[in-house]
Amino acid sequence: MSYILVLYYSRYGATAELARQVARGVEDVPGIEARLRTVPPVSSVCEAIEDSIPDTGAPYVELDDLRNCAGLALGSPTRFGNMAAPLKYFLDGTSPLWMAGALIGRPAGVFTSTASLHGGQETTLLSMMLPLLHQGMLLVGLPYSETELLRTRSGGTPYGPSHLAGPESNLPLTEEERRLCLALGKRLARAALALSRMSSD
Ligand SMILES: Cc1cc2nc3c(=O)[nH]c(=O)nc-3n(C[C@H](O)[C@H](O)[C@H](O)COP(=O)(O)O)c2cc1C
């Protein structure tokens, strides 16, 4: 069965929870499934040697998970208004896919978590879109028909779902944040199915 790759990095768990909700949204759509994957941390001091399977949580992503996905949901915590280095490190290793044009025409969406409300949700989401545009992916955001966008007092943007985790990184997802994750998952799943029908016509 075709799948949406839900790929994220999370240090304290907030982005991991967003990823699980996006995956639930994907799984709500018949005919496609979600594949949850993460990336190992990187070290600026020396090359970290990681087990190939993490102790907990989603398995580490392989290039083939990305090569063969029908669509991508990419999630990162904010790091100074930008995506986190472990995710960027993985993306910087995807030039074989770029050279082959492997991801051209596939749908992609992004999600993030921040400590503070105005600490860079939108900039992080936009920064994550840049490499996906270079790969030729079709970006999927959230329309205002998802009315949680108008009601939310915490996360949730038209550029993608987001979460306000607070300074201790321990706030649970609000109902609006959770619903917007589900909405992104569904939109990606439906877009991927529609695009694959169009390409087989
Ligand atoms: C190096 C570093 C930089 C950060 N930069 C920001 C920032 O610019 N704005 C913000 O609101 N939070 C910032 N944070 C906080 C994290 O983005 C926030 O705690 C996030 O919810 C963590 O997600 P996680 O639980 O998935 O790891 C930063 C955290 C670290 C460690």
Short mmCIF file of C-alpha atoms and ligand atoms in Angstrom, two decimals:
data_model
loop_
_atom_site.label_atom_id
_atom_site.label_comp_id
_atom_site.label_asym_id
_atom_site.label_seq_id
_atom_site.Cartn_x
_atom_site.Cartn_y
_atom_site.Cartn_z
CA MET A 1 0.00 0.00 0.00
CA SER A 2 1.23 3.53 -0.70
CA TYR A 3 2.19 5.64 2.30
CA ILE A 4 2.74 9.18 3.53
CA LEU A 5 6.11 9.43 5.24
CA VAL A 6 5.68 11.34 8.51
CA LEU A 7 9.26 12.32 9.24
CA TYR A 8 10.17 14.35 12.31
CA TYR A 9 12.82 15.21 14.85
CA SER A 10 11.83 15.73 18.47
CA ARG A 11 14.00 16.20 21.54
CA TYR A 12 11.36 16.65 24.26
CA GLY A 13 8.38 14.92 22.66
CA ALA A 14 6.14 17.77 21.46
CA THR A 15 6.90 17.39 17.75
CA ALA A 16 6.62 13.60 18.14
CA GLU A 17 3.06 14.07 19.40
CA LEU A 18 2.22 16.36 16.46
CA ALA A 19 3.64 13.66 14.15
CA ARG A 20 1.41 10.98 15.70
CA GLN A 21 -1.67 13.16 15.17
CA VAL A 22 -0.73 13.90 11.53
CA ALA A 23 -0.29 10.13 11.04
CA ARG A 24 -3.77 9.55 12.50
CA GLY A 25 -5.17 11.99 9.95
CA VAL A 26 -3.45 10.07 7.15
CA GLU A 27 -4.81 6.76 8.44
CA ASP A 28 -8.37 8.20 8.43
CA VAL A 29 -8.23 8.14 4.63
CA PRO A 30 -8.86 4.68 3.09
CA GLY A 31 -6.30 3.36 0.60
CA ILE A 32 -3.14 4.88 2.05
CA GLU A 33 -1.18 4.52 5.28
CA ALA A 34 1.25 6.55 7.41
CA ARG A 35 4.88 5.60 7.97
CA LEU A 36 6.38 7.34 11.04
CA ARG A 37 10.14 7.88 10.97
CA THR A 38 12.65 10.03 12.86
CA VAL A 39 16.29 11.07 12.50
CA PRO A 40 19.19 10.60 14.96
CA PRO A 41 20.64 13.61 16.79
CA VAL A 42 23.85 15.15 15.41
CA SER A 43 26.88 16.26 17.40
CA SER A 44 29.06 19.30 16.68
CA VAL A 45 31.96 17.73 18.60
CA CYS A 46 32.43 14.40 16.90
CA GLU A 47 30.55 12.01 14.65
CA ALA A 48 28.00 10.31 16.90
CA ILE A 49 27.70 6.58 16.42
CA GLU A 50 24.08 5.60 16.88
CA ASP A 51 22.42 2.23 16.97
CA SER A 52 20.43 1.77 13.78
CA ILE A 53 17.26 1.35 15.86
CA PRO A 54 16.42 3.98 18.52
CA ASP A 55 15.61 2.81 22.07
CA THR A 56 12.10 4.29 21.89
CA GLY A 57 9.80 5.85 19.33
CA ALA A 58 9.80 5.70 15.55
CA PRO A 59 12.63 3.98 13.62
CA TYR A 60 15.29 6.09 11.93
CA VAL A 61 14.43 7.09 8.39
CA GLU A 62 16.27 5.61 5.39
CA LEU A 63 16.63 7.32 2.03
CA ASP A 64 14.36 4.68 0.50
CA ASP A 65 11.53 5.67 2.90
CA LEU A 66 11.61 9.08 1.24
CA ARG A 67 12.29 7.78 -2.29
CA ASN A 68 9.21 5.53 -2.22
CA CYS A 69 6.69 7.69 -0.33
CA ALA A 70 3.51 8.97 -1.96
CA GLY A 71 3.80 12.18 0.10
CA LEU A 72 5.69 13.67 3.02
CA ALA A 73 4.82 15.34 6.33
CA LEU A 74 7.97 16.89 7.80
CA GLY A 75 8.11 18.04 11.43
CA SER A 76 10.74 19.85 13.47
CA PRO A 77 10.94 21.81 16.72
CA THR A 78 11.99 25.42 16.25
CA ARG A 79 15.69 26.12 16.66
CA PHE A 80 16.18 29.89 16.67
CA GLY A 81 13.35 30.29 14.19
CA ASN A 82 14.65 27.56 11.90
CA MET A 83 14.43 23.79 11.58
CA ALA A 84 16.56 21.58 13.86
CA ALA A 85 20.00 20.46 12.65
CA PRO A 86 19.31 16.67 12.72
CA LEU A 87 16.51 17.09 10.20
CA LYS A 88 18.54 19.49 8.06
CA TYR A 89 21.44 17.01 8.18
CA PHE A 90 19.19 14.28 6.82
CA LEU A 91 17.78 16.57 4.10
CA ASP A 92 21.32 17.58 3.08
CA GLY A 93 21.94 13.92 2.29
CA THR A 94 19.03 13.67 -0.15
CA SER A 95 20.85 14.97 -3.24
CA PRO A 96 20.69 11.52 -4.93
CA LEU A 97 16.89 11.94 -4.89
CA TRP A 98 17.18 15.53 -6.16
CA MET A 99 19.47 14.44 -9.02
CA ALA A 100 17.04 11.69 -10.01
CA GLY A 101 14.02 14.01 -9.68
CA ALA A 102 12.53 11.30 -7.46
CA LEU A 103 10.25 13.57 -5.40
CA ILE A 104 8.98 15.84 -8.18
CA GLY A 105 5.20 16.22 -8.08
CA ARG A 106 4.64 14.57 -4.68
CA PRO A 107 2.68 16.44 -2.00
CA ALA A 108 4.40 17.63 1.18
CA GLY A 109 3.40 19.51 4.34
CA VAL A 110 5.27 20.75 7.41
CA PHE A 111 4.64 21.08 11.17
CA THR A 112 6.51 22.50 14.16
CA SER A 113 6.57 23.09 17.90
CA THR A 114 7.94 26.10 19.79
CA ALA A 115 8.45 27.16 23.40
CA SER A 116 7.01 30.64 22.91
CA LEU A 117 4.01 31.87 20.92
CA HIS A 118 5.91 34.30 18.74
CA GLY A 119 9.18 32.37 18.81
CA GLY A 120 9.25 31.44 15.13
CA GLN A 121 6.51 28.99 14.20
CA GLU A 122 5.92 30.54 10.78
CA THR A 123 9.61 31.09 9.99
CA THR A 124 10.40 27.49 10.90
CA LEU A 125 7.59 26.19 8.72
CA LEU A 126 8.72 28.36 5.81
CA SER A 127 12.37 27.27 6.26
CA MET A 128 11.28 23.64 6.04
CA MET A 129 9.46 24.31 2.78
CA LEU A 130 12.58 25.56 0.96
CA PRO A 131 14.37 22.22 0.44
CA LEU A 132 11.04 20.58 -0.43
CA LEU A 133 10.51 23.16 -3.22
CA HIS A 134 14.00 22.40 -4.53
CA GLN A 135 12.99 18.76 -4.65
CA GLY A 136 9.96 19.72 -6.77
CA MET A 137 7.40 18.71 -4.16
CA LEU A 138 3.89 20.22 -4.15
CA LEU A 139 3.33 22.04 -0.87
CA VAL A 140 0.08 21.46 1.01
CA GLY A 141 -0.93 23.91 3.76
CA LEU A 142 -4.12 24.40 5.75
CA PRO A 143 -7.04 26.45 4.36
CA TYR A 144 -9.21 28.65 6.60
CA SER A 145 -12.11 26.27 6.02
CA GLU A 146 -10.32 24.50 8.89
CA THR A 147 -11.99 26.90 11.31
CA GLU A 148 -9.62 26.05 14.17
CA LEU A 149 -7.22 28.43 12.42
CA LEU A 150 -9.52 31.30 13.36
CA ARG A 151 -10.18 30.12 16.92
CA THR A 152 -6.79 28.94 18.14
CA ARG A 153 -5.13 30.77 21.04
CA SER A 154 -1.94 28.72 20.70
CA GLY A 155 -0.54 26.94 17.62
CA GLY A 156 -1.96 26.39 14.15
CA THR A 157 -1.08 28.31 10.98
CA PRO A 158 -2.08 28.23 7.31
CA TYR A 159 1.51 27.13 6.59
CA GLY A 160 1.03 23.96 8.62
CA PRO A 161 0.08 22.69 12.09
CA SER A 162 2.08 23.97 15.06
CA HIS A 163 2.12 23.66 18.82
CA LEU A 164 2.90 26.02 21.67
CA ALA A 165 4.78 23.76 24.09
CA GLY A 166 5.64 26.47 26.65
CA PRO A 167 8.96 27.23 28.35
CA GLU A 168 9.02 23.83 30.09
CA SER A 169 8.03 22.09 26.84
CA ASN A 170 5.23 20.31 28.67
CA LEU A 171 1.92 21.82 27.47
CA PRO A 172 -0.37 19.19 25.91
CA LEU A 173 -1.77 19.76 22.41
CA THR A 174 -4.91 21.88 22.47
CA GLU A 175 -7.97 20.55 20.67
CA GLU A 176 -7.42 23.08 17.86
CA GLU A 177 -3.77 22.07 17.43
CA ARG A 178 -4.70 18.38 17.38
CA ARG A 179 -7.49 18.86 14.82
CA LEU A 180 -5.18 20.82 12.52
CA CYS A 181 -2.67 17.95 12.61
CA LEU A 182 -5.42 15.53 11.59
CA ALA A 183 -6.46 17.94 8.82
CA LEU A 184 -2.94 18.08 7.39
CA GLY A 185 -2.67 14.29 7.44
CA LYS A 186 -5.98 13.93 5.60
CA ARG A 187 -5.14 16.59 3.03
CA LEU A 188 -1.79 14.98 2.27
CA ALA A 189 -3.35 11.52 1.97
CA ARG A 190 -6.12 12.76 -0.34
CA ALA A 191 -3.68 14.80 -2.45
CA ALA A 192 -1.35 11.82 -2.82
CA LEU A 193 -4.19 9.53 -3.89
CA ALA A 194 -5.55 12.10 -6.37
CA LEU A 195 -2.10 12.73 -7.85
CA SER A 196 -1.39 9.03 -8.26
CA ARG A 197 -4.77 8.56 -10.01
CA MET A 198 -3.92 11.45 -12.36
CA SER A 199 -0.49 10.01 -13.20
CA SER A 200 -1.94 6.56 -13.97
CA ASP A 201 -4.61 8.04 -16.32
C1 LIG B 1 18.83 25.38 20.67
C2 LIG B 1 17.36 25.65 20.84
C3 LIG B 1 16.80 26.72 20.19
C4 LIG B 1 15.42 27.00 20.35
N1 LIG B 1 14.90 28.07 19.68
C5 LIG B 1 13.61 28.40 19.90
C6 LIG B 1 13.04 29.55 19.27
O1 LIG B 1 13.66 30.23 18.46
N2 LIG B 1 11.75 29.85 19.56
C7 LIG B 1 10.99 29.11 20.44
O2 LIG B 1 9.83 29.45 20.69
N3 LIG B 1 11.49 27.97 21.01
C8 LIG B 1 12.78 27.61 20.76
N4 LIG B 1 13.29 26.49 21.34
C9 LIG B 1 12.40 25.60 22.10
C10 LIG B 1 11.90 24.41 21.29
O3 LIG B 1 11.63 24.72 19.94
C11 LIG B 1 10.57 23.93 21.91
O4 LIG B 1 10.82 23.56 23.26
C12 LIG B 1 9.93 22.77 21.17
O5 LIG B 1 8.59 22.67 21.58
C13 LIG B 1 10.62 21.43 21.44
O6 LIG B 1 10.01 20.43 20.64
P1 LIG B 1 10.25 18.88 20.99
O7 LIG B 1 9.52 18.60 22.27
O8 LIG B 1 9.65 18.15 19.82
O9 LIG B 1 11.72 18.66 21.11
C14 LIG B 1 14.64 26.18 21.17
C15 LIG B 1 15.21 25.07 21.82
C16 LIG B 1 16.56 24.81 21.65
C17 LIG B 1 17.17 23.61 22.36
#
